[in-house]
Amino acid sequence: MKNNIIIIYSALLTLSSVISCEKAKEKAVSKNFDNYLNNSTWLIKNEKLIGYETDEKQFILTKKKDTAVIWNFSAVEFTDKNKFRSYNSWECGNDCFTAIDGKYQFVEASKIEFEIENIAHTGTCEAPVEHFAKPKIITLNVAKFGDSLVLNKN
């Protein structure tokens, strides 16, 4: 009887410590980091799309200026509701467009987690929108260099 009480007590202590560790992790992730990406659009070098090229190790972003007229580009838009859209745009003749939609959040001051919710193909390569019941997650380190950002995979 005494052994059973000791076993139950040990199990409760272990369970209690696991729960408190999980709550500590939740608090660390939910910490509010400065989100300087809100309501901004960035061009992506080499016509890459965030969330489409999952093997890609690096994305170089430059802030899109509203006055610049550009015909062929890939970009990423960040909204004020922690949503993003990575998309491309081509001049006439190449009418196949891809857009990736999802959510993003800073999990550290210099680390962003992207949750890819869906991928859409329109134009000449139109296909049903690919929805992910469980979002694909990509975590990238962020480094600022003047007006540019470099996103690197770990």
Short mmCIF file of C-alpha atoms in Angstrom, two decimals:
data_model
loop_
_atom_site.label_atom_id
_atom_site.label_comp_id
_atom_site.label_asym_id
_atom_site.label_seq_id
_atom_site.Cartn_x
_atom_site.Cartn_y
_atom_site.Cartn_z
CA MET A 1 0.00 0.00 0.00
CA LYS A 2 2.78 2.38 0.97
CA ASN A 3 4.61 1.62 -2.31
CA ASN A 4 1.45 2.44 -4.31
CA ILE A 5 1.13 5.81 -2.60
CA ILE A 6 4.78 6.60 -3.34
CA ILE A 7 4.33 5.64 -7.01
CA ILE A 8 1.19 7.77 -7.37
CA TYR A 9 2.87 10.72 -5.63
CA SER A 10 5.93 10.44 -7.93
CA ALA A 11 3.70 10.31 -11.02
CA LEU A 12 1.82 13.43 -9.90
CA LEU A 13 5.07 15.32 -9.30
CA THR A 14 6.38 14.35 -12.74
CA LEU A 15 3.12 15.36 -14.42
CA SER A 16 3.12 18.68 -12.58
CA SER A 17 6.66 19.53 -13.71
CA VAL A 18 5.90 18.61 -17.34
CA ILE A 19 2.82 20.86 -17.35
CA SER A 20 4.73 23.80 -15.85
CA CYS A 21 7.53 23.39 -18.44
CA GLU A 22 4.97 23.44 -21.27
CA LYS A 23 3.38 26.61 -19.88
CA ALA A 24 6.82 28.24 -19.67
CA LYS A 25 7.45 27.39 -23.34
CA GLU A 26 4.06 28.86 -24.32
CA LYS A 27 4.89 32.11 -22.52
CA ALA A 28 8.28 32.32 -24.25
CA VAL A 29 6.76 31.90 -27.72
CA SER A 30 3.88 34.29 -27.13
CA LYS A 31 6.29 37.08 -26.13
CA ASN A 32 5.67 40.19 -28.24
CA PHE A 33 8.64 40.98 -30.47
CA ASP A 34 8.86 44.15 -32.54
CA ASN A 35 7.06 43.39 -35.82
CA TYR A 36 8.63 45.84 -38.26
CA LEU A 37 7.16 43.92 -41.22
CA ASN A 38 3.53 45.05 -40.67
CA ASN A 39 1.92 46.52 -43.79
CA SER A 40 5.02 46.17 -45.95
CA THR A 41 5.86 44.61 -49.30
CA TRP A 42 9.28 43.21 -50.17
CA LEU A 43 10.74 42.03 -53.49
CA ILE A 44 12.45 38.65 -53.35
CA LYS A 45 15.73 38.27 -55.24
CA ASN A 46 15.99 35.52 -57.88
CA GLU A 47 12.21 35.16 -58.24
CA LYS A 48 11.81 32.82 -55.26
CA LEU A 49 8.61 32.36 -53.25
CA ILE A 50 8.57 31.93 -49.48
CA GLY A 51 6.80 28.69 -48.70
CA TYR A 52 6.98 27.26 -52.22
CA GLU A 53 10.66 26.39 -52.39
CA THR A 54 10.83 24.53 -49.10
CA ASP A 55 14.43 23.43 -49.72
CA GLU A 56 15.57 27.02 -50.26
CA LYS A 57 18.20 28.08 -47.73
CA GLN A 58 18.11 31.86 -48.23
CA PHE A 59 15.80 34.66 -49.34
CA ILE A 60 17.09 38.19 -49.98
CA LEU A 61 14.40 40.85 -49.68
CA THR A 62 14.44 44.51 -50.68
CA LYS A 63 11.68 46.92 -49.76
CA LYS A 64 9.30 47.55 -52.67
CA LYS A 65 8.89 51.20 -53.50
CA ASP A 66 5.44 52.21 -54.75
CA THR A 67 6.88 54.42 -57.46
CA ALA A 68 8.92 51.67 -59.11
CA VAL A 69 7.36 50.00 -62.16
CA ILE A 70 8.52 46.39 -62.28
CA TRP A 71 7.11 43.74 -64.60
CA ASN A 72 8.77 40.50 -63.56
CA PHE A 73 9.14 39.89 -59.86
CA SER A 74 8.47 37.76 -56.82
CA ALA A 75 7.37 39.46 -53.62
CA VAL A 76 6.06 38.95 -50.13
CA GLU A 77 3.41 41.15 -48.50
CA PHE A 78 3.02 41.29 -44.74
CA THR A 79 -0.27 42.55 -43.27
CA ASP A 80 -1.06 44.04 -39.90
CA LYS A 81 -2.86 40.85 -38.90
CA ASN A 82 0.28 38.65 -39.02
CA LYS A 83 -0.70 37.24 -42.41
CA PHE A 84 1.55 37.06 -45.44
CA ARG A 85 1.27 36.42 -49.17
CA SER A 86 4.26 35.45 -51.29
CA TYR A 87 3.49 35.78 -55.00
CA ASN A 88 4.94 36.42 -58.42
CA SER A 89 3.99 38.67 -61.31
CA TRP A 90 5.10 38.35 -64.92
CA GLU A 91 4.74 40.47 -68.01
CA CYS A 92 2.55 39.33 -70.92
CA GLY A 93 3.49 35.96 -72.35
CA ASN A 94 4.23 34.21 -69.08
CA ASP A 95 0.77 34.03 -67.57
CA CYS A 96 1.35 31.39 -64.89
CA PHE A 97 1.12 32.87 -61.39
CA THR A 98 1.68 31.33 -57.97
CA ALA A 99 0.65 32.70 -54.57
CA ILE A 100 1.34 31.29 -51.12
CA ASP A 101 -0.82 32.47 -48.21
CA GLY A 102 -0.39 31.95 -44.51
CA LYS A 103 0.47 33.42 -41.14
CA TYR A 104 3.75 34.58 -39.69
CA GLN A 105 5.04 35.50 -36.28
CA PHE A 106 8.31 36.49 -34.70
CA VAL A 107 9.30 33.70 -32.32
CA GLU A 108 12.51 35.51 -31.39
CA ALA A 109 13.71 39.04 -32.09
CA SER A 110 15.50 37.81 -35.23
CA LYS A 111 13.53 34.66 -36.10
CA ILE A 112 10.26 34.35 -38.04
CA GLU A 113 7.99 31.34 -38.26
CA PHE A 114 5.87 31.06 -41.42
CA GLU A 115 2.79 28.82 -41.45
CA ILE A 116 1.89 28.00 -45.05
CA GLU A 117 -1.89 27.53 -45.27
CA ASN A 118 -2.43 27.27 -49.03
CA ILE A 119 -0.82 27.52 -52.45
CA ALA A 120 -2.74 28.80 -55.49
CA HIS A 121 -1.84 28.60 -59.19
CA THR A 122 -3.69 30.88 -61.61
CA GLY A 123 -3.45 31.86 -65.25
CA THR A 124 -2.23 29.27 -67.75
CA CYS A 125 -1.22 26.89 -64.95
CA GLU A 126 -4.51 27.18 -63.05
CA ALA A 127 -5.14 24.35 -60.63
CA PRO A 128 -7.29 23.79 -57.53
CA VAL A 129 -5.99 25.66 -54.49
CA GLU A 130 -3.84 23.38 -52.36
CA HIS A 131 -5.03 23.73 -48.73
CA PHE A 132 -3.05 22.26 -45.85
CA ALA A 133 -5.10 20.85 -42.98
CA LYS A 134 -1.93 21.03 -40.93
CA PRO A 135 0.05 24.10 -42.07
CA LYS A 136 3.60 23.62 -43.30
CA ILE A 137 5.96 25.52 -41.01
CA ILE A 138 9.18 27.20 -42.09
CA THR A 139 11.39 28.99 -39.57
CA LEU A 140 13.88 31.56 -40.86
CA ASN A 141 16.49 33.73 -39.18
CA VAL A 142 16.28 37.43 -40.10
CA ALA A 143 19.21 39.79 -40.58
CA LYS A 144 18.89 43.45 -41.59
CA PHE A 145 21.38 44.99 -44.02
CA GLY A 146 20.44 48.60 -44.78
CA ASP A 147 17.17 48.51 -46.77
CA SER A 148 17.41 44.74 -47.25
CA LEU A 149 16.53 41.71 -45.22
CA VAL A 150 18.18 38.31 -45.47
CA LEU A 151 16.11 35.33 -44.35
CA ASN A 152 18.16 32.18 -43.70
CA LYS A 153 17.10 28.67 -42.81
CA ASN A 154 18.80 27.18 -39.76
#
